[in-house]
XYZ file of C-alpha atoms in Angstrom:
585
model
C -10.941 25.227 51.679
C -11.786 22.196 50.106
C -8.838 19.971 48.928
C -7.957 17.942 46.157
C -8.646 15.127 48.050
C -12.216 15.893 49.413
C -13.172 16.480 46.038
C -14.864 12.735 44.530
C -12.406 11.881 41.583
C -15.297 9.975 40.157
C -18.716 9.233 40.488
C -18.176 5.873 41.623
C -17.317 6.845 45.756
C -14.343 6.680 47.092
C -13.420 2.737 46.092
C -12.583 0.234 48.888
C -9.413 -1.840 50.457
C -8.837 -5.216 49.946
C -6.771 -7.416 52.079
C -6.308 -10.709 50.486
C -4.690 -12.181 53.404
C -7.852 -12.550 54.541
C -9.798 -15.365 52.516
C -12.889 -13.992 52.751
C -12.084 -10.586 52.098
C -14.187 -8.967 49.386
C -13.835 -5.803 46.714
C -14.548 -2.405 48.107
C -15.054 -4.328 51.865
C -14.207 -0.889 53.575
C -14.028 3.026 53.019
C -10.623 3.172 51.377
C -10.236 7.318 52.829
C -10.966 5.617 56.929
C -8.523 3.295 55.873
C -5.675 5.800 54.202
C -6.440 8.526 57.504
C -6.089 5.738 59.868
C -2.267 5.886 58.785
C 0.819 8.240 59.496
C 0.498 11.210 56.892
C 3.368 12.238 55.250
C 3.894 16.268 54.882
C 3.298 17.252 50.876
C 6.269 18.494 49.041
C 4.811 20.586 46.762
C 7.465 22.274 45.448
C 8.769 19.096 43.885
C 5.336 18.466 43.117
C 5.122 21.418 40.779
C 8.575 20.658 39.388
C 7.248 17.657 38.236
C 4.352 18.502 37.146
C 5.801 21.175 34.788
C 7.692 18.653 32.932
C 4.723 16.538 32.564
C 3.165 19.691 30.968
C 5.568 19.998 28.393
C 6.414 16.705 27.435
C 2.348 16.315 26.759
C 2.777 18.966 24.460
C 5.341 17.563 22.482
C 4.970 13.690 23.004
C 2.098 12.428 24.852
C 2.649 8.698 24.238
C 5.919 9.138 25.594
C 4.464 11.205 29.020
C 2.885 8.369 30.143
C 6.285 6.624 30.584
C 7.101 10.267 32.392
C 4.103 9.897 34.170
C 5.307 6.715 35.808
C 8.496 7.821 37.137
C 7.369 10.602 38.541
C 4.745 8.625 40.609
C 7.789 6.721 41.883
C 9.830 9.883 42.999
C 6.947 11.792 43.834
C 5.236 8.692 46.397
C 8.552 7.446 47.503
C 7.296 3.896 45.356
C 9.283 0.928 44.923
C 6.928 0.248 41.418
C 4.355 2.622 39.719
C 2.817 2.259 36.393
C -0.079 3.082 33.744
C -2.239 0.459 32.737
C -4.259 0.356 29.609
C -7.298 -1.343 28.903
C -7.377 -2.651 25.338
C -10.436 -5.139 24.980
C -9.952 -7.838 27.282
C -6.755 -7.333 28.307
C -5.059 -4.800 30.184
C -1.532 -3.489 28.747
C 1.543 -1.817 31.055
C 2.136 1.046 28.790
C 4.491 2.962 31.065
C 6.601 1.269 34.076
C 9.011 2.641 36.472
C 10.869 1.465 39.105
C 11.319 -2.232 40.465
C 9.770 -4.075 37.876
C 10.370 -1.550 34.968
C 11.382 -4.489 32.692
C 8.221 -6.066 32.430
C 6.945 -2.459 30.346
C 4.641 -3.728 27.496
C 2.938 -7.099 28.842
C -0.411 -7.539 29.776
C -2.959 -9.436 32.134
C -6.049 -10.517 31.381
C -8.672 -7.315 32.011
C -10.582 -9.971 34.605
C -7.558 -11.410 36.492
C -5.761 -8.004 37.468
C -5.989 -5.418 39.838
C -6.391 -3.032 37.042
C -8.951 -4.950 35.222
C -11.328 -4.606 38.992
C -10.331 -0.918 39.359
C -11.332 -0.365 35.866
C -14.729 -2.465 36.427
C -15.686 -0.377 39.785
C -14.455 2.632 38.019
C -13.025 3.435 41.691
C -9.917 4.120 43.650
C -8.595 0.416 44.734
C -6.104 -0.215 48.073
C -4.881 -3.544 47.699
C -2.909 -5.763 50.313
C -1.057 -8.679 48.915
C -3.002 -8.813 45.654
C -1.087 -11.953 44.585
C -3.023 -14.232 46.598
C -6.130 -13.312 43.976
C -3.939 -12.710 41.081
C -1.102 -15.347 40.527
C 0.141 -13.518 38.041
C 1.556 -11.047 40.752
C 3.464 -13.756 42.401
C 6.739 -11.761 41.857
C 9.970 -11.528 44.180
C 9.807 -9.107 45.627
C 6.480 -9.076 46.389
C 3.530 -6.861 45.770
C 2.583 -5.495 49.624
C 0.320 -2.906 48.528
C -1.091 -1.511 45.499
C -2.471 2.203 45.279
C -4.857 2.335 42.020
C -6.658 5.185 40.612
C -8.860 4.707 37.098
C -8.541 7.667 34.383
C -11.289 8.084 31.653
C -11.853 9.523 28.247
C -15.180 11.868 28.028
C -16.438 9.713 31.183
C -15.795 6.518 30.305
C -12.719 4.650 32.304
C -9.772 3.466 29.579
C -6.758 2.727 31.952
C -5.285 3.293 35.646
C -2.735 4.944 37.289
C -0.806 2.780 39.943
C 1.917 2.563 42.435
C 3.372 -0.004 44.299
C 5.138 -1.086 47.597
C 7.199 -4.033 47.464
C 7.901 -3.889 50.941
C 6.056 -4.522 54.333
C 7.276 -1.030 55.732
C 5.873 1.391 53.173
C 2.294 2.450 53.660
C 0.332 4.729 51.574
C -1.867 7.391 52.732
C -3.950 10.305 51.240
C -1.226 12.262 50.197
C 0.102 9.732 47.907
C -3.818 9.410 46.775
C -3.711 12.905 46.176
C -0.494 13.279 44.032
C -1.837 10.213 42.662
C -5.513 11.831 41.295
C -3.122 14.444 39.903
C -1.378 12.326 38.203
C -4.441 10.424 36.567
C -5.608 13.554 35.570
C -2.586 13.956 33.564
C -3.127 10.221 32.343
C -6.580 11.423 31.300
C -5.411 14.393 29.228
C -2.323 12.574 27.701
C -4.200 9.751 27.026
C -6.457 11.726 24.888
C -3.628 13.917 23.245
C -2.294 10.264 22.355
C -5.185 9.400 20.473
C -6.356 11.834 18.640
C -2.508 12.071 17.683
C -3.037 8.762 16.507
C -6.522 9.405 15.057
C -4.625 12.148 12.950
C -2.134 10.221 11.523
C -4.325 7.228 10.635
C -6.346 9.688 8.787
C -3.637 11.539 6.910
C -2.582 8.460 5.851
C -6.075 7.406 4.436
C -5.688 10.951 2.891
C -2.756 10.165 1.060
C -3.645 7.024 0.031
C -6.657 8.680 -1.427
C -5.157 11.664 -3.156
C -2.334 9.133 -4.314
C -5.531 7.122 -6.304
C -7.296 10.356 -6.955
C -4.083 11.231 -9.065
C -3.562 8.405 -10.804
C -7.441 8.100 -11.644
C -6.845 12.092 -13.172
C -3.733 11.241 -14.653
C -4.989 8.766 -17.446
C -8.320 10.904 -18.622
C -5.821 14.159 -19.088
C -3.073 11.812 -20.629
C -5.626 10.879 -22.776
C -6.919 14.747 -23.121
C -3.485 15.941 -23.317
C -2.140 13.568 -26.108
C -6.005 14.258 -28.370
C -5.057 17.927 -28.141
C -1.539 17.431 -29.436
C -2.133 14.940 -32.083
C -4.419 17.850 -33.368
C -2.284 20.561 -33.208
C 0.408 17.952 -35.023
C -2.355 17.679 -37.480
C -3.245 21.303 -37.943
C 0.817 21.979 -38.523
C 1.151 19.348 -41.575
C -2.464 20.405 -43.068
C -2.388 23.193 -44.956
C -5.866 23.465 -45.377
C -6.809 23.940 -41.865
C -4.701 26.619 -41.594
C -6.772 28.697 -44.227
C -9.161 31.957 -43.206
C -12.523 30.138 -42.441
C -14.747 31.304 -39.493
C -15.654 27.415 -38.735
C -11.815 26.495 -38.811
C -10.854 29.599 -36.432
C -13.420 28.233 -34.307
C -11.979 24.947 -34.073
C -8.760 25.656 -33.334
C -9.663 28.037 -30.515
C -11.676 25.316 -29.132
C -8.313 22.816 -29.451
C -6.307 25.814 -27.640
C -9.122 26.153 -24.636
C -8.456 21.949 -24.066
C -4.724 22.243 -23.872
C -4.931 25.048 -22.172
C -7.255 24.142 -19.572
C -5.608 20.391 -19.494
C -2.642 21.859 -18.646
C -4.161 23.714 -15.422
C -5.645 20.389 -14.302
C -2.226 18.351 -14.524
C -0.479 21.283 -12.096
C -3.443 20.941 -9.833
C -3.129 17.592 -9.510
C 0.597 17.775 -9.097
C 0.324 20.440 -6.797
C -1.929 18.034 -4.447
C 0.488 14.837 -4.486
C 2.815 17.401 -3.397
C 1.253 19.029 -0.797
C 0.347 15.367 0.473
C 4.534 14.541 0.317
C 5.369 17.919 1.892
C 2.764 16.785 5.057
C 4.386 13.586 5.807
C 8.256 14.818 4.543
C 8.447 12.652 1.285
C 8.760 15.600 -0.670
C 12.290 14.891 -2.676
C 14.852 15.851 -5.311
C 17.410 13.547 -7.672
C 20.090 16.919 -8.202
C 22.593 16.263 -10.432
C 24.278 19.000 -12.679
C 21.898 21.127 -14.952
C 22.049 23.766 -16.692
C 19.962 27.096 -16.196
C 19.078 27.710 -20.251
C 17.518 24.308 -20.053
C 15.177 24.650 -17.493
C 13.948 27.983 -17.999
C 13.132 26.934 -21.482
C 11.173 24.534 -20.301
C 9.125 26.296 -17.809
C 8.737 28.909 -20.475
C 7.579 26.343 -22.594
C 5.167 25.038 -19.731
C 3.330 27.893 -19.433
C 3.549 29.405 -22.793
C -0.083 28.941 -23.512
C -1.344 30.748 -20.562
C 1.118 34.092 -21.223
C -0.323 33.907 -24.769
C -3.684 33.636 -23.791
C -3.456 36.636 -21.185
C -1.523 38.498 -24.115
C 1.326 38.831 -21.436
C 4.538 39.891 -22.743
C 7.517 37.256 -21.219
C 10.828 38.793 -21.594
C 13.945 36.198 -20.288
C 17.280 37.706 -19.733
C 19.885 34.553 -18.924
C 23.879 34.577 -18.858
C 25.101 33.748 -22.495
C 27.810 31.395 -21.059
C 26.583 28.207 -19.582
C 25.383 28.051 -15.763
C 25.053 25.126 -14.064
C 23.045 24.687 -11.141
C 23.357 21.432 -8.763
C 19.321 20.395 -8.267
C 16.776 18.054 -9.490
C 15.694 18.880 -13.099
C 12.128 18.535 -13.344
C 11.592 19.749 -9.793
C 13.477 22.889 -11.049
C 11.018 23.183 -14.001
C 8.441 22.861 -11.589
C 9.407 25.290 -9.484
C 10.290 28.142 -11.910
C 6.373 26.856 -13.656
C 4.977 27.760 -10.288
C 6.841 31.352 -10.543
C 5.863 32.241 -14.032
C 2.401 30.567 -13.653
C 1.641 32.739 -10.373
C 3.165 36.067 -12.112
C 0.530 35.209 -15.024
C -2.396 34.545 -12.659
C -2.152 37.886 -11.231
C -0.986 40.179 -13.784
C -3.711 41.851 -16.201
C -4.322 40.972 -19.774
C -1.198 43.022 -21.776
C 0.970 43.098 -19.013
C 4.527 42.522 -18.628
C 6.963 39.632 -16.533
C 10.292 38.892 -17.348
C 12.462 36.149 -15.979
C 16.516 36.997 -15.357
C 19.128 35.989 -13.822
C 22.625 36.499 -12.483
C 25.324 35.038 -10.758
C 27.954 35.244 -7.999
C 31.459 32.871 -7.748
C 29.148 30.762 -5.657
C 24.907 30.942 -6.274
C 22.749 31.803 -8.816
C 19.617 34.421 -8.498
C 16.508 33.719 -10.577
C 14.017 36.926 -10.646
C 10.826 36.630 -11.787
C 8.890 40.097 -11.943
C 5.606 41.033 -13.122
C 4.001 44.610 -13.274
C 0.679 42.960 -11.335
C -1.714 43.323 -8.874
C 0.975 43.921 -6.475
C 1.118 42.382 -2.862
C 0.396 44.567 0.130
C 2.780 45.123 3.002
C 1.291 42.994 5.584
C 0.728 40.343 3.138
C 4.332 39.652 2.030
C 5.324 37.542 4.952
C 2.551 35.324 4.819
C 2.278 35.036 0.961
C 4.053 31.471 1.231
C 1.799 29.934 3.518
C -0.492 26.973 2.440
C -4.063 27.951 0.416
C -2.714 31.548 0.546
C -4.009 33.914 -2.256
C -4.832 37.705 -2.792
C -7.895 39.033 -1.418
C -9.034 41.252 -4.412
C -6.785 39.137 -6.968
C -7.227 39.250 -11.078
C -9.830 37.092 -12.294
C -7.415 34.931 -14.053
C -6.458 33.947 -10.643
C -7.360 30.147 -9.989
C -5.919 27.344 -8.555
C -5.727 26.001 -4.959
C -3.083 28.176 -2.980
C -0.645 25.625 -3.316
C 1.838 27.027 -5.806
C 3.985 29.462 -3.902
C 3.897 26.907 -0.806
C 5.413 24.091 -2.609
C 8.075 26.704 -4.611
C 9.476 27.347 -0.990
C 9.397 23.702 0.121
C 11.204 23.070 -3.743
C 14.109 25.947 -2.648
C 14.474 24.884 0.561
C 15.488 21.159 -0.586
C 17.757 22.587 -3.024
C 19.500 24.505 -0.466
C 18.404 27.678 -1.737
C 16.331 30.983 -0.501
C 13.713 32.612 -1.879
C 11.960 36.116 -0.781
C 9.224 38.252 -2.214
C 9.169 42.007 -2.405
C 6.489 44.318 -3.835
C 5.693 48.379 -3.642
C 2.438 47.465 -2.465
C -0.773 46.943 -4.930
C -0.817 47.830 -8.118
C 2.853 48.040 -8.279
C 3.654 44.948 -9.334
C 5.737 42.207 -7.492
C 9.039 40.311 -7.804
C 10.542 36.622 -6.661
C 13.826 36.042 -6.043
C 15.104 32.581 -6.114
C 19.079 31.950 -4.390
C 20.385 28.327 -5.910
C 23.749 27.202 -5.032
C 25.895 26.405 -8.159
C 27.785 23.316 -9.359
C 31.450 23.390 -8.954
C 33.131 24.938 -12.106
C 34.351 21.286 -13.017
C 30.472 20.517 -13.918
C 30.324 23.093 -16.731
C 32.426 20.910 -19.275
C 30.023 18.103 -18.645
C 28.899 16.466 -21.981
C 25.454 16.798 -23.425
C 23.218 14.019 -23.148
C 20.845 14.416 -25.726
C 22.859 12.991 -28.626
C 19.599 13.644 -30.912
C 19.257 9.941 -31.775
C 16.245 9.296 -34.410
C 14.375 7.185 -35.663
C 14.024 4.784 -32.572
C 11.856 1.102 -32.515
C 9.234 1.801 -29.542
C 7.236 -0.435 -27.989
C 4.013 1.484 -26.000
C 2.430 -0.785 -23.479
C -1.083 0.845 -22.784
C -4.315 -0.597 -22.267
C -6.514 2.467 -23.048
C -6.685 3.237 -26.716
C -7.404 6.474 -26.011
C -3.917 7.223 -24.400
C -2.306 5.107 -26.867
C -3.652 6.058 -30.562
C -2.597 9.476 -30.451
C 0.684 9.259 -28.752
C 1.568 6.640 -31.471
C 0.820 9.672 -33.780
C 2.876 11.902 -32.250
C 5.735 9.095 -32.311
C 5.046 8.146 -35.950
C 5.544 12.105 -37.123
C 8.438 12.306 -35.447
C 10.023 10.031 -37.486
C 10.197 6.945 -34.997
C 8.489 3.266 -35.381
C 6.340 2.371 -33.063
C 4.617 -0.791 -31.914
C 1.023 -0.817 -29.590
C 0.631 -3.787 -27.047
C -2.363 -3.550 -24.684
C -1.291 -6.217 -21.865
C 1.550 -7.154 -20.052
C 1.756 -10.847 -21.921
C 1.065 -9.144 -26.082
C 4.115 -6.927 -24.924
C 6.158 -10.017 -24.132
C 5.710 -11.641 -27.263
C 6.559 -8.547 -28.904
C 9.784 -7.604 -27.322
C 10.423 -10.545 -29.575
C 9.201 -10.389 -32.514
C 9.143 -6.061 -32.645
C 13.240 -6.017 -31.056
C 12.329 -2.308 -29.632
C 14.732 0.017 -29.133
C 12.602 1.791 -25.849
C 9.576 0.767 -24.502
C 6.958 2.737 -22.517
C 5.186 0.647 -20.232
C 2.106 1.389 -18.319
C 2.008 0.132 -14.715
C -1.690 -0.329 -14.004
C -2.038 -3.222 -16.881
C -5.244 -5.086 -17.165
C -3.413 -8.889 -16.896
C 0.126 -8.272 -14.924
C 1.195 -5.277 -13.657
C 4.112 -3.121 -14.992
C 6.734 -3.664 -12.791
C 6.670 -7.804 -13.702
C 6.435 -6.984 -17.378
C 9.917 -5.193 -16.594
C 11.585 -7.742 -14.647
C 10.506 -10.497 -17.109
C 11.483 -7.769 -20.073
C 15.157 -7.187 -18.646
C 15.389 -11.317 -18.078
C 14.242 -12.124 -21.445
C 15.801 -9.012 -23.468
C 18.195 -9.854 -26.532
C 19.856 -6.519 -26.474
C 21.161 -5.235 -23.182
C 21.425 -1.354 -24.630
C 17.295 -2.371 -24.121
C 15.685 1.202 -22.415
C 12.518 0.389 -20.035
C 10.360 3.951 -19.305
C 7.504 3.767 -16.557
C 4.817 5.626 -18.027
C 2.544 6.058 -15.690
C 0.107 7.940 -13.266
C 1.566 7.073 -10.233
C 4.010 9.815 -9.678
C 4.686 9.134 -5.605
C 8.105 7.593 -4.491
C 7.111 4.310 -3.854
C 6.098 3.758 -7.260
C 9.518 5.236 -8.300
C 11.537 3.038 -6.649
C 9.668 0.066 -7.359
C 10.234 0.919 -11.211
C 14.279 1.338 -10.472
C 13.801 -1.933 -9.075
C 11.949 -4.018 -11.697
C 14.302 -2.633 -14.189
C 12.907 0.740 -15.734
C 15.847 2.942 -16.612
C 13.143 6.096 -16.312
C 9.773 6.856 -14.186
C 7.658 9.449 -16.760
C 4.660 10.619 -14.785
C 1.502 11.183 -16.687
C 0.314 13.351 -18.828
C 3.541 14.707 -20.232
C 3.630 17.183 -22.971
C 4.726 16.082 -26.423
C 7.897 18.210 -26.687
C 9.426 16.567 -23.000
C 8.628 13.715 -24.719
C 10.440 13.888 -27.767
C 12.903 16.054 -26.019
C 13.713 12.999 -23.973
C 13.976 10.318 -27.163
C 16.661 12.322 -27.822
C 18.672 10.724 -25.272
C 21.430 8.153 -26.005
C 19.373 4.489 -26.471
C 21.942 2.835 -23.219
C 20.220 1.974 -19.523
C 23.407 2.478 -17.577
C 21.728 5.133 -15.398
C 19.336 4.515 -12.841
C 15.848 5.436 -13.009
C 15.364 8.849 -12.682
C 12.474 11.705 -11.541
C 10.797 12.823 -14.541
């Protein structure tokens, strides 16, 4: 049977011996397999072999960066070394990623590719046998010495990126074909976790680039449906204080169906988006919450609110069913919204026009258990455990059913931070389906909290926004609301203003056209008369770096864009101080 050994490791031959205590002696100057059979063999262990190379196995699986260093000390236990090691070749220099034994301090430094053993093994892309290698290497000059140096070159698709090596620092250790047999194993390992390694590498590299990218992509969406968002508003504001438009006429039914199908579809784009930054946080474990005590009523109104327009479009019929006395749940406001939005939204998308979905819940001395049910589509037995699985939807689903899969995935990802539970359960199609959410509750103490929103009118507000089309009709919205409100479209007009204006809030744009946001904030809270002075972020940029970069230029708030016009004003209704700290929003 042919053996491990017998069998070229590369195309190159066999390599050659070297020994530089000859001065003439030359690369590859004789058959390196004569040389290593000319010696006392050693007997194989190969139980200890396969021992070893079972832990290799797994720790490739889970880490292969980290079995290279692996790699190395098992070369030393396995070939009775005094030094082994994995080189790798990075341009012109060769690197010690992984060293074991005698000189295991020296891990991480690196010889030039043309003045190291490696570097020539590399270059002959052949097995090397090397006898007192510091005489043509100073840089091995060590105490104690390098005797003899076993090297053996691993490759990527063909192409040689490092070595496998072991050393003798002694004048009685020889090495003979079984250590250059273990050792070929071993570089085969080198090979594969090498590999592993980078594409690892690769992966991450491009996931970041990914985020990055869907991080832009967001904030480029943000300020067109801000924009979008705030049009659509202003003219519903308008069609409530006009009279005439609410008369019978064909032309004016048309219109404001045409104003609904913009908010409505405006809407749908903001929770895609949403849904994408966080998908993009939940891949790299950024995804997180701000809890602090809130109460139940308050965010199912608002998710009701949220996704009013698509019930009433489907003709759905919501019923809610809530505790009359106060509950108080300890989690992250607008990540609560979000996830009871996702709920309601995905028991709209696949229940029929007409249908019905209620939202209820009760509560024990300890948790709180949301239920959302709709008399939809159903979900089918086999489907139920996968249902919260990324880009999951129903094969056969309503037509009303759009979106990217993403909902349902991030609502678990939401409970799970709030150390909560959630399960679905269904009769199978066409019988409808229900969620049930678990949510721990605040400590009774947090029920007699006091109520924030004081219901303060009337405020001085400064927007800082460079597109008009953002600004003009949230200053309408501001104005019929009863508030004052002042437009600066740069960082240095806003300045001047905080001045001559003396706002009350101000909403300040990051991306600004002369200096961004966040210095317009510090220079704000430097410069500010009034210390009661309330700094909101408004912007597109909606991941955490951004947040706490605003807490740290001064912004009491971070307000992602767009935001509907009721959160908005809902939100001027809190008490005009900045003692808090900026918040998720």
């Amino acid at each position: 049977m042919e053996s491990a050994f017998d069998t070229p490791f590369t195309d190159a031959g066999p390599g050659g011996l070297t020994d530089f205590s000859n001065p003439s002696a030359t690369f590859a100057e004789v058959d390196i397999r004569a040389a290593l059979s000319a010696r006392p063999q050693r007997a194989p262990d190969y139980e200890a072999e396969h021992r070893a190379m079972e832990v290799l196995a797994a720790e490739m699986a889970t880490n292969p960066r980290n079995m290279l260093q692996k790699l190395a000390e098992t070369a030393v236990e396995l070939c009775r070394a005094d030094t082994a090691g994995v080189s790798i070749l990075e341009g012109d220099l060769v690197r010690w990623e992984a060293l074991a034994g005698v000189f295991a301090s020296y891990r991480g430094s690196t010889m030039p590719r043309d003045a190291s053993p490696c570097g020539v093994c590399i270059n002959q892309n052949a097995t090397q046998l090397m006898h007192l290698p510091d005489r043509c290497f100073p840089a091995l000059t060590t105490d104690p010495p390098f005797v003899e140096v076993l090297l053996i070159p691993f490759h990527d698709h063909g192409k040689p990126v490092g070595t496998v090596w072991i050393v003798a620092n002694n004048f009685e250790r020889k090495f003979d074909r079984e250590d250059e047999r273990v050792m070929r194993t071993l570089a085969q390992f080198a090979s594969a976790g090498w590999q592993l390694w980078q594409m690892s590498e690769r992966s991450a590299e491009s996931s970041r680039h990914k985020d990055q990218f869907l991080a832009m992509l967001a904030h480029e969406f943000r300020n067109p449906l801000t924009a979008i968002v705030g049009a659509h508003q202003a003219a519903q504001k308008i069609s409530s204080h006009n009279g005439d438009l609410l008369r019978p006429d064909p032309l004016r039914t048309d219109l404001r169906q045409a104003v609904d199908i913009i908010g409505r579809q405006a809407r749908h784009l903001t929770r895609m988006v949403t849904d994408l930054m966080d998908l993009s946080r939940i891949g790299r474990g950024g995804l997180g919450v701000c809890k602090e005590p809130v109460e139940l009523k308050t965010i199912v109104d608002q998710a009701v609110e949220a996704t009013h327009a698509h019930f009433k479009h489907r003709r759905h019929r919501l019923s809610v069913g809530i505790p009359e006395e106060p509950v108080h749940i300890d989690g992250d406001p607008a990540r609560l919204v979000q996830l009871l939005s996702n709920l309601l939204d995905n028991a709209a998308k696949y229940t029929l026009k007409d249908g019905e979905i209620s939202i209820a819940a009760d509560c024990t001395s300890k948790d709180v258990f949301i239920r959302v049910r709709d008399n939809g589509i159903g979900i089918p037995k086999d489907r139920i455990e996968s249902i919260f699985d990324l880009y999951t939807q129903l094969n056969g689903s309503a037509k009303s059913a759009r979106g990217l899969g993403l909902g349902l995935t991030i609502v678990r990802n939401l409970v799970t931070l709030h150390g909560g539970e959630i399960e679905a359960a269904s009769d199978g199609p066409g019988k409808g389906s229900v969620f049930t959410v678990r949510l721990p509750l605040t400590p009774r103490f947090a029920k007699n909290l006091p109520n924030k929103a004081t219901g303060q009118k009337g405020r001085r507000i400064l927007l800082v926004e460079d597109s008009d089309d953002i600004a003009r009709p949230l200053k309408k919205i501001l104005a019929w609301d009863g508030h004052l409100v002042s437009v600066a479209s740069d960082g240095a007009l806003a300045l001047g203003m905080l001045h001559t204006f003396k706002p009350d809030i101000v909403f300040l744009d990051i991306g600004l056209p002369d200096m961004d946001g966040f210095e317009v904030a510090r220079r704000m809270r430097h410069e500010a008369d009034s210390a009661g002075l309330v700094i909101v972020a408004f912007t597109g940029y909606s991941d955490d770096e951004h947040r706490r970069l605003s807490m740290e230029a001064g912004c009491d708030y971070h307000l992602v864009k767009p935001i509907s016009s009721d959160v908005l004003l809902s939100f001027l209704g809190r008490p005009a101080d900045s003692a808090e700290s900026a918040r998720r929003v």
